[in-house]
Amino acid sequence: MSDTSRRRFIGVAGAGAAAAGATVLVPSAASAAQTRLHGKAATSPIVAFVADGSSDEVTLMVDEREVVVHDRDLVNRLRNAAGS
């Protein structure tokens, strides 16, 4: 990749995958309680990485940071969206 960094490539690819996954998650989100954003919510693209589907760990890559979240329900929803 000439002028494209690995992180930028992953970010762009992840944004496309997130958009596709969001399309699958929307119907199930309508039946769940709506989650509200707070003042510190991310405004830039977010890439979610699940290394082990049997764990509850999701690594979020935001800008130059990595944030590890432990949320079994989120892992299951991402796996369901990816399997569609």
Coordinates of C-alpha atoms in Angstrom, one line a residue, residues 42-82:
A42 CA -16.7 8.7 20.1
T43 CA -17.3 10.8 17.0
S44 CA -14.7 9.1 14.7
P45 CA -14.9 5.6 13.1
I46 CA -14.7 2.6 15.4
V47 CA -13.4 -0.8 14.5
A48 CA -14.5 -3.7 16.8
F49 CA -12.4 -6.8 17.0
V50 CA -13.5 -10.1 18.6
A51 CA -10.5 -12.4 18.9
D52 CA -12.3 -15.3 20.7
G53 CA -16.0 -15.7 20.1
S54 CA -16.4 -17.7 23.3
S55 CA -15.1 -14.9 25.5
D56 CA -16.8 -11.6 26.4
E57 CA -13.9 -9.4 25.2
V58 CA -14.2 -6.9 22.4
T59 CA -11.3 -4.7 21.4
L60 CA -12.4 -1.3 20.0
M61 CA -9.9 0.7 17.9
V62 CA -10.7 4.4 17.9
D63 CA -8.3 6.8 16.3
E64 CA -4.9 5.8 17.8
R65 CA -6.4 4.1 20.9
E66 CA -7.4 0.6 21.7
V67 CA -10.3 0.1 24.3
V68 CA -11.1 -3.3 25.7
V69 CA -14.7 -3.9 26.6
H70 CA -16.1 -7.0 28.4
D71 CA -19.7 -7.4 27.1
R72 CA -21.0 -10.9 26.3
D73 CA -24.2 -9.5 24.7
L74 CA -22.2 -7.3 22.4
V75 CA -20.0 -10.3 21.3
N76 CA -23.1 -12.3 20.6
R77 CA -24.7 -9.5 18.5
L78 CA -21.5 -9.0 16.5
R79 CA -21.2 -12.7 15.8
N80 CA -24.8 -12.9 14.7
A81 CA -24.4 -9.9 12.5
A82 CA -21.2 -11.3 10.9

